[in-house]
XYZ file of C-alpha atoms in Angstrom:
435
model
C 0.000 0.000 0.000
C 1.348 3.255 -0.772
C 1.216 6.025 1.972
C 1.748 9.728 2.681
C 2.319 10.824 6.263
C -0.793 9.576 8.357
C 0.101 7.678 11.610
C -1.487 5.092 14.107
C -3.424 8.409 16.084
C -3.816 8.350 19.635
C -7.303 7.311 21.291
C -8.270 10.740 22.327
C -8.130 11.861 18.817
C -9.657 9.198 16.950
C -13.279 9.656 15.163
C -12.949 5.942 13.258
C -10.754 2.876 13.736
C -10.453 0.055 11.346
C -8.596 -3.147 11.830
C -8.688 -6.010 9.278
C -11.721 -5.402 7.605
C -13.069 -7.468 5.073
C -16.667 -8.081 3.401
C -17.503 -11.609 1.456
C -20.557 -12.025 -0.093
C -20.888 -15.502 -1.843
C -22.110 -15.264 -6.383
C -23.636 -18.132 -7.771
C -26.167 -20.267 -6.193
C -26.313 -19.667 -3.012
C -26.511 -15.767 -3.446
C -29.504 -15.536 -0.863
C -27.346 -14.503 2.365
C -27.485 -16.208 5.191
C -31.791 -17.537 5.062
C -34.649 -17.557 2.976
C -37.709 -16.236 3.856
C -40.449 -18.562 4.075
C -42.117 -16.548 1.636
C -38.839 -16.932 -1.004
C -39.311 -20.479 -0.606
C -42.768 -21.194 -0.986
C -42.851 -18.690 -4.395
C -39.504 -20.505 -5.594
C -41.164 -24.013 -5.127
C -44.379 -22.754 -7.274
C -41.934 -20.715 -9.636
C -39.248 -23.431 -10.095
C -40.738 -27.317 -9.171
C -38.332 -28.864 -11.153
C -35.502 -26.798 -10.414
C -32.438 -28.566 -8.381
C -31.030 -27.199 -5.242
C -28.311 -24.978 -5.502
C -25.014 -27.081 -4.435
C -23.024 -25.102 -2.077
C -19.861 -26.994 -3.430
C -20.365 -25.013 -6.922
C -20.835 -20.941 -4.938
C -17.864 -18.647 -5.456
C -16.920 -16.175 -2.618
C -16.595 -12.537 -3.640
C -14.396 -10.357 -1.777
C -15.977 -6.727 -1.744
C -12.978 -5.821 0.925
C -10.234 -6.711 2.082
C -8.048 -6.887 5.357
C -8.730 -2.575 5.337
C -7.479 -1.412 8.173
C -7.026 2.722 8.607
C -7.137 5.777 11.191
C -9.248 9.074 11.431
C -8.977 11.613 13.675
C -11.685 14.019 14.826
C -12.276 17.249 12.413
C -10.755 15.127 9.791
C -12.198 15.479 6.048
C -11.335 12.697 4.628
C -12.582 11.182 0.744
C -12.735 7.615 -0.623
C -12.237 7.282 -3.963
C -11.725 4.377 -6.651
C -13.773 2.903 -10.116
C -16.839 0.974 -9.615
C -16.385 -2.242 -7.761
C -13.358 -0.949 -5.615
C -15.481 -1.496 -1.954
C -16.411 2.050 -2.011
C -19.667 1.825 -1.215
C -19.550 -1.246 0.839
C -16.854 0.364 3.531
C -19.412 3.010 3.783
C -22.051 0.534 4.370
C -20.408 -0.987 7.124
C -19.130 2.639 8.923
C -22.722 3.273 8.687
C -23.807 -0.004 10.796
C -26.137 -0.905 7.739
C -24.185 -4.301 6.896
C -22.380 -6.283 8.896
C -18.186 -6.634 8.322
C -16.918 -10.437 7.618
C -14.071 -10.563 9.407
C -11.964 -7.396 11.012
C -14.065 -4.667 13.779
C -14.955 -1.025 13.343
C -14.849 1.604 16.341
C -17.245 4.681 15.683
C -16.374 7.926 18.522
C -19.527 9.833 18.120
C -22.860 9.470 16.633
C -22.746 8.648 12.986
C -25.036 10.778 10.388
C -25.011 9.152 6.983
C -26.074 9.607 3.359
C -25.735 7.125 1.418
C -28.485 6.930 -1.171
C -31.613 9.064 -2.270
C -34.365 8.803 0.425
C -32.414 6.450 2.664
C -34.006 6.127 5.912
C -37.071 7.993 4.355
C -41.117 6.625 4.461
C -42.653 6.928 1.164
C -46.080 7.757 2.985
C -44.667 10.048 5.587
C -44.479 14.033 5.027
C -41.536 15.698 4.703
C -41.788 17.379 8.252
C -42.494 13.759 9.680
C -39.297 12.630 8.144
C -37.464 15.072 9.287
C -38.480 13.901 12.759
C -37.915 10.820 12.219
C -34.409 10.641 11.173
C -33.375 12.677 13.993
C -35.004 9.858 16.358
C -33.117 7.466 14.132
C -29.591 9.236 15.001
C -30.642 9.054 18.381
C -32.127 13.020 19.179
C -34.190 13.925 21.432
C -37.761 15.557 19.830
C -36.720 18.961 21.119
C -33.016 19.071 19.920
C -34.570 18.240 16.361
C -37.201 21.280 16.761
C -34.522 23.226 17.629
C -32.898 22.260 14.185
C -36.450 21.756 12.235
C -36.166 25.762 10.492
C -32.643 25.533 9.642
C -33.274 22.372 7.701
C -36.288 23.435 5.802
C -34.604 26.458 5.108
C -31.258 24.736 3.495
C -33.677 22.420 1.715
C -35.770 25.144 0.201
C -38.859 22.636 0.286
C -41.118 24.453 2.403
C -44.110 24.549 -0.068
C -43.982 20.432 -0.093
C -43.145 19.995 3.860
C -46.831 18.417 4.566
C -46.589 16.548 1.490
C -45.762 12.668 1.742
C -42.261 12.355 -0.024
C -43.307 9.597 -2.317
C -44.393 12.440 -4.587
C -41.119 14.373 -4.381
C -38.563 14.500 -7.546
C -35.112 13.154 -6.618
C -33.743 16.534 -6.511
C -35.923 17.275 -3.464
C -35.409 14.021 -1.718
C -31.635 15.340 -2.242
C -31.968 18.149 -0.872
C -33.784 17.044 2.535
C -31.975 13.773 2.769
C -28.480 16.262 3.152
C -30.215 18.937 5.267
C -31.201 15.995 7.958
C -27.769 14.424 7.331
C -25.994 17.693 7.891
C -28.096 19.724 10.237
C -28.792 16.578 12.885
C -25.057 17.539 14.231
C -23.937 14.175 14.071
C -20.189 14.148 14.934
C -19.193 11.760 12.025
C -21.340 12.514 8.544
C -20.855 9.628 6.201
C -21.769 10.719 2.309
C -21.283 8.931 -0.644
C -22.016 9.466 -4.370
C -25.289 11.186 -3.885
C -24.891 15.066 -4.729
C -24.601 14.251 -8.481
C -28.985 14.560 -8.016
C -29.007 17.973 -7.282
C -28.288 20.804 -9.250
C -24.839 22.488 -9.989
C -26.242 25.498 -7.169
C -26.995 22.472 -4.605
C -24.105 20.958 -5.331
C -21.901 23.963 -4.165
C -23.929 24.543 -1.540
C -23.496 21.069 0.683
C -19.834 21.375 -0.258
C -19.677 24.272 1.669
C -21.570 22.711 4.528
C -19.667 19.865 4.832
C -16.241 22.244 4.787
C -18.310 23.962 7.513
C -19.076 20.801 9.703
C -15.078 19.475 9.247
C -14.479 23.154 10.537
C -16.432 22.762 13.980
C -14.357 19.884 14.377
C -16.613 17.142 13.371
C -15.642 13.797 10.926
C -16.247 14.131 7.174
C -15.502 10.844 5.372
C -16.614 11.580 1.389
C -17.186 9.646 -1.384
C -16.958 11.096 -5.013
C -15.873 10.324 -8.440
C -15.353 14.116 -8.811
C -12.203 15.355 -7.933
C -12.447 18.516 -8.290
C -15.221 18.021 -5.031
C -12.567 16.059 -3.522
C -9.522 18.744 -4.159
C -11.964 21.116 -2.779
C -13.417 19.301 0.467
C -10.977 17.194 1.919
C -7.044 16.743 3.087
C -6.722 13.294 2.907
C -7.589 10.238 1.073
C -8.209 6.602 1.069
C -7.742 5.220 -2.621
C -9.833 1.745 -2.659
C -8.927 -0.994 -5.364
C -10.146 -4.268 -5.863
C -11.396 -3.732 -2.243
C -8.223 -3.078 -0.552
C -6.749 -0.041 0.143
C -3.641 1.283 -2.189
C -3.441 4.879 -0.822
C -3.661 6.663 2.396
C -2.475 9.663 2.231
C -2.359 13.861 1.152
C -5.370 14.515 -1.309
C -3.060 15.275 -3.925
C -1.256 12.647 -3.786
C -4.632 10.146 -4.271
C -5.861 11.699 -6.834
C -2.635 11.127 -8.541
C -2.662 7.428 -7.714
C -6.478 7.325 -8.533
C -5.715 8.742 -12.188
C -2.909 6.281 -12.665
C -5.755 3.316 -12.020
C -8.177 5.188 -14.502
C -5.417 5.580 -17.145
C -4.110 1.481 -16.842
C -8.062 0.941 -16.937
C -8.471 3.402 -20.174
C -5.869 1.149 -22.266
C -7.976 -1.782 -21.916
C -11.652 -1.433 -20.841
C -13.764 0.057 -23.597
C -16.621 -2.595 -22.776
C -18.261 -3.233 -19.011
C -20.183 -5.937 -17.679
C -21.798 -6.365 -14.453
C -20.038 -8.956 -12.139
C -21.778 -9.768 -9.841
C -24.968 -8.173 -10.878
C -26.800 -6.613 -8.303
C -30.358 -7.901 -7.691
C -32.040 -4.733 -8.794
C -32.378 -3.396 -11.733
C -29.108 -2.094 -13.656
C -26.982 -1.897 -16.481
C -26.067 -5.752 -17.492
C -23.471 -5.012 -20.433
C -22.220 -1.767 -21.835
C -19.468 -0.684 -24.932
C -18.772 2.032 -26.757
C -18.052 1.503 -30.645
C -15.152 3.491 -31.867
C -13.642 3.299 -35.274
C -10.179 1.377 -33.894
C -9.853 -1.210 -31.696
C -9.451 -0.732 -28.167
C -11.208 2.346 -27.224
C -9.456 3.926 -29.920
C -11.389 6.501 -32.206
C -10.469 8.979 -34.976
C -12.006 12.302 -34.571
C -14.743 13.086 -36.530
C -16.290 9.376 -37.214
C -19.545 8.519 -36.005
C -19.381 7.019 -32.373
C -21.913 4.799 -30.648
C -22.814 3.931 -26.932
C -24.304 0.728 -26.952
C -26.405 -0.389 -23.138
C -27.966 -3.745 -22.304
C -30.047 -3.094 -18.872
C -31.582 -5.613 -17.125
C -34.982 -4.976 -15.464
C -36.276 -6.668 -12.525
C -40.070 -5.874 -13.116
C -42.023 -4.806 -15.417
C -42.520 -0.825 -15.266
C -43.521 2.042 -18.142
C -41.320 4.544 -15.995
C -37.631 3.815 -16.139
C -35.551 6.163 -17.104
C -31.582 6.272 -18.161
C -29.354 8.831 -19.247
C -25.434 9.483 -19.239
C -22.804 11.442 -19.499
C -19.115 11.435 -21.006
C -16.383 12.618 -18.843
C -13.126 14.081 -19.428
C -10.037 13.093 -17.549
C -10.685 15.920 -14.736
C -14.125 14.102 -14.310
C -16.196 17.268 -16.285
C -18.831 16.167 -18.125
C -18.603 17.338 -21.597
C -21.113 15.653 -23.172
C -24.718 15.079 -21.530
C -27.629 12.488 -23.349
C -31.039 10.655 -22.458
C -32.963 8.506 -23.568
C -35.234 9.748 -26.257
C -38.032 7.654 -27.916
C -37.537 7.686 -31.405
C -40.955 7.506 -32.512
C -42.622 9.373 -30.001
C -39.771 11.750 -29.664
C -40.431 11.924 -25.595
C -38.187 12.103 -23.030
C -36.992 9.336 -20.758
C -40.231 7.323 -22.469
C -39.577 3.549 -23.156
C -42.849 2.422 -23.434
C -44.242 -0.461 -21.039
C -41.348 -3.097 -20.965
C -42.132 -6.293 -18.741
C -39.298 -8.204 -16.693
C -36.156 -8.768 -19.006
C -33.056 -7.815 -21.099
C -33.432 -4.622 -23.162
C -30.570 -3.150 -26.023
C -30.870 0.808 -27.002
C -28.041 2.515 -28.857
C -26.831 5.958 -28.911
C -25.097 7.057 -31.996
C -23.109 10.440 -32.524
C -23.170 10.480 -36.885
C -20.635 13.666 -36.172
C -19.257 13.221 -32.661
C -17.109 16.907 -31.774
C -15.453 15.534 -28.936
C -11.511 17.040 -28.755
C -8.630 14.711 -28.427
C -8.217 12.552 -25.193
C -9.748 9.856 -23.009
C -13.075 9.854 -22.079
C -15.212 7.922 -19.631
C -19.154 7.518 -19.372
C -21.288 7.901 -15.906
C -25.017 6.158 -15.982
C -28.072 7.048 -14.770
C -30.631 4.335 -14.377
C -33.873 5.862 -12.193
C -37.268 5.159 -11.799
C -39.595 8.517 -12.511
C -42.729 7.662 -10.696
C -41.349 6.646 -7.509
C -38.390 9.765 -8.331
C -35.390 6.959 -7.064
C -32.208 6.295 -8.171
C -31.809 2.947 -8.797
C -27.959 2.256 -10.112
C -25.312 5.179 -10.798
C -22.495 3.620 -12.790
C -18.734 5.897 -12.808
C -15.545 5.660 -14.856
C -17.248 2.943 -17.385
C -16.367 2.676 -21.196
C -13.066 4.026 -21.277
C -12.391 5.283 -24.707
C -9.608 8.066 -26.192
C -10.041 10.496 -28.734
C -7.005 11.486 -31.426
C -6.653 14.066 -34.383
C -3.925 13.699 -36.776
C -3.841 16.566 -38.341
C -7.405 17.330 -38.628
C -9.076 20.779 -38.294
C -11.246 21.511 -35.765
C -13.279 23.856 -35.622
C -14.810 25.404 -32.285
C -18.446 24.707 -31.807
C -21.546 25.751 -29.636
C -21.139 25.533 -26.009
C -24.339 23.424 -24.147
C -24.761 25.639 -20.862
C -24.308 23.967 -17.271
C -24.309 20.337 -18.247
C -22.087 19.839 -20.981
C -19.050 21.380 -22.915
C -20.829 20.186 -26.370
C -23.829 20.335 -28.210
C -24.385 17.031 -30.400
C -26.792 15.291 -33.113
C -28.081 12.108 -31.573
C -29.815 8.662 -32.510
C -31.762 6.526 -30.222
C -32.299 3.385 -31.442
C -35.569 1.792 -30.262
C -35.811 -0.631 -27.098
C -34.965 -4.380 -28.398
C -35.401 -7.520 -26.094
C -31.824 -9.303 -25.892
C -30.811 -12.432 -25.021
C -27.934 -12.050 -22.135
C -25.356 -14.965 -21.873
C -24.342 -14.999 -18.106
């Protein structure tokens, strides 16, 4: 492991602890955890009747971490980065008591306030205000420390219009927005926040960046988790660079992000295609490429370029929606597209799909993208119930060249992307997926 200049702390200084930590969750047949439900078994038996039992002899074990073992000190701001898969998400998990470690122990000093998806720890049929009061009984807070909070959260939220409405008919951007203010506002002495300000607007964006540089301030625990650097350069001092679940940084910020773009470039010379491995039991992206004119992520400037997804839906549903966006190397996003029906020409609309495999293709005839690599970040949400489901980063590595072509400057996109560009959806096709 590679590391800057962060030593074993003493006790009285310590926020979080980690000693040999490790997370194993077992692919293949026996991917149920440790039971069934009754109710699993009685609908697999009707589902399935011939079906044999899954052998245990033929389940893999998946390491999601492991053996981490790091040090935080109190007022600390400290970011997590690494590509999909890395353990990200599951160290968080565990920090946040909402899975259980394999092997290795955490020690939390202080109560823990975390954020780790849209509407997490949120009722559907409960009112904004009741949520509000319910989180802060969650963290632990007595019913008049969280009315002495209550205006300073509606106010950061800037939902007071909705606050008696029940948050199943909120967009995502205002679940964002209240999920953070509770997070943030609750005073917990450790906030835990991954990937989930890329819902809210650029404005939003800035603003819980400045809140959390705030809280870290006051001497409170920040541990962040981003795929933009330019959030981590801003928020935080040190880092913990994640790979393959173990950790291969801790150290400066600077210094990580160095080590993190090293990973992204060795992953850029290879990786123009994904696949999900394991895939998640929800609904997500099952396959993904991008189609250049060379092999190997390579493509010539100027030839037509095409995103090609496979997503995999768990039940049937009119209202899914995708979109993405291409990165450049500073994690910008310079290009910005969703799904549009191509005979209906509406937005986000697939039509009613049922429980299955589904190919749509995005083609650029005249792609203006300048020379250099290039990543893609997914979107997969559902619009009725206004939830994320899957947020993909860092996927279909691909680089750009120009020999000695002219290039001309084009029409900038305001706020999303660096490039306006002539698109293709193809229609939704059922696919057959080979596992």
């Amino acid at each position: 492991m590679l590391t800057g200049c962060r030593k074993a702390l003493p006790m009285n200084d310590l926020a979080i602890r980690v000693r040999g930590l490790g997370k194993q969750y077992r692919i293949g047949g026996g991917n149920r955890g440790p039971y069934r439900s009754l109710r699993e078994a009685i609908s697999d038996t009707f589902r399935f009747p011939f079906r044999r039992r899954p052998n245990p002899d033929e389940e893999t074990s998946f390491w999601a971490l492991n053996n981490v073992s790091f040090d935080i000190r109190r007022g600390e701001a400290v970011g997590v980065i690494g590509r999909n898969g890395a353990g990200k998400s599951t160290l968080l998990k565990i920090l946040s008591r909402i899975t259980e470690p394999t092997t290795g122990r955490v020690e939390l000093y202080g109560r823990v306030g975390s954020l780790l998806e849209v509407g997490t720890g949120f009722h559907p049929e409960l009112t904004g205000r009741e949520n509000i009061f319910l989180n802060g009984a969650i963290l632990g807070m007595r019913r008049s420390e969280i009315a002495r909070k209550f205006d300073e959260i509606v106010a950061f939220a800037e939902i007071e219009r909705f606050l008696d409405t029940p948050v199943r008919f909120y967009s995502s951007g205002m679940y964002m927005r209240l999920a953070f203010a509770v997070a943030a506002h609750l005073e917990p002495e450790i906030l835990i926040v991954d990937e989930v300000l890329a819902v809210g607007d650029s404005g939003f964006q800035k603003k819980c960046l400045g809140k959390m540089e705030n809280i870290a301030q006051h001497g409170r625990t920040v541990l962040f988790v981003s795929h933009s650097m330019q959030a981590i350069r801003r928020l935080t001092t040190s880092c913990l660079v994640l790979s393959s679940g173990e950790i291969v940084y801790d150290g400066p910020t600077a210094g990580a992000i160095r080590e993190y773009e090293r990973l992204q470039r060795l992953a850029t010379e290879t990786t123009s295609t994904y696949v999900a491995n394991p895939p998640p039991r929800h609904s997500h992206v099952a396959q993904a490429s991008v189609i250049t004119s060379g092999p190997y992520g390579q493509h010539e400037w100027g030839y037509p370029l095409t995103f090609r997804f496979i997503l995999h839906f768990t039940e049937p549903s009119r209202y899914f929606a995708f979109s993405f966006q291409v990165m450049d190397e500073q994690e910008r996003p310079v290009l910005a597209c969703h799904y549009v029906n191509p005979v209906t020409k509406a937005d986000y609309e697939f039509g009613p799909l049922e429980e299955g495999n589904y190919q749509i293709e995005c083609h650029l005839p005249h792609p203006r993208l300048y020379m250099g690599r290039y990543t893609v970040t997914t979107w997969l949400a559902n619009r009725r119930s206004n939830q994320l489901i899957e947020k993909l980063s860092g996927i279909l590595a691909f680089e750009v060249t120009m020999h000695e072509q002219p290039r001309a400057e084009y029409e900038r996109h305001p706020g999303d992307a660096a490039y306006v560009e002539d698109i293709v959806w193809s229609p939704v096709q059922p696919v057959e997926v080979s596992v």
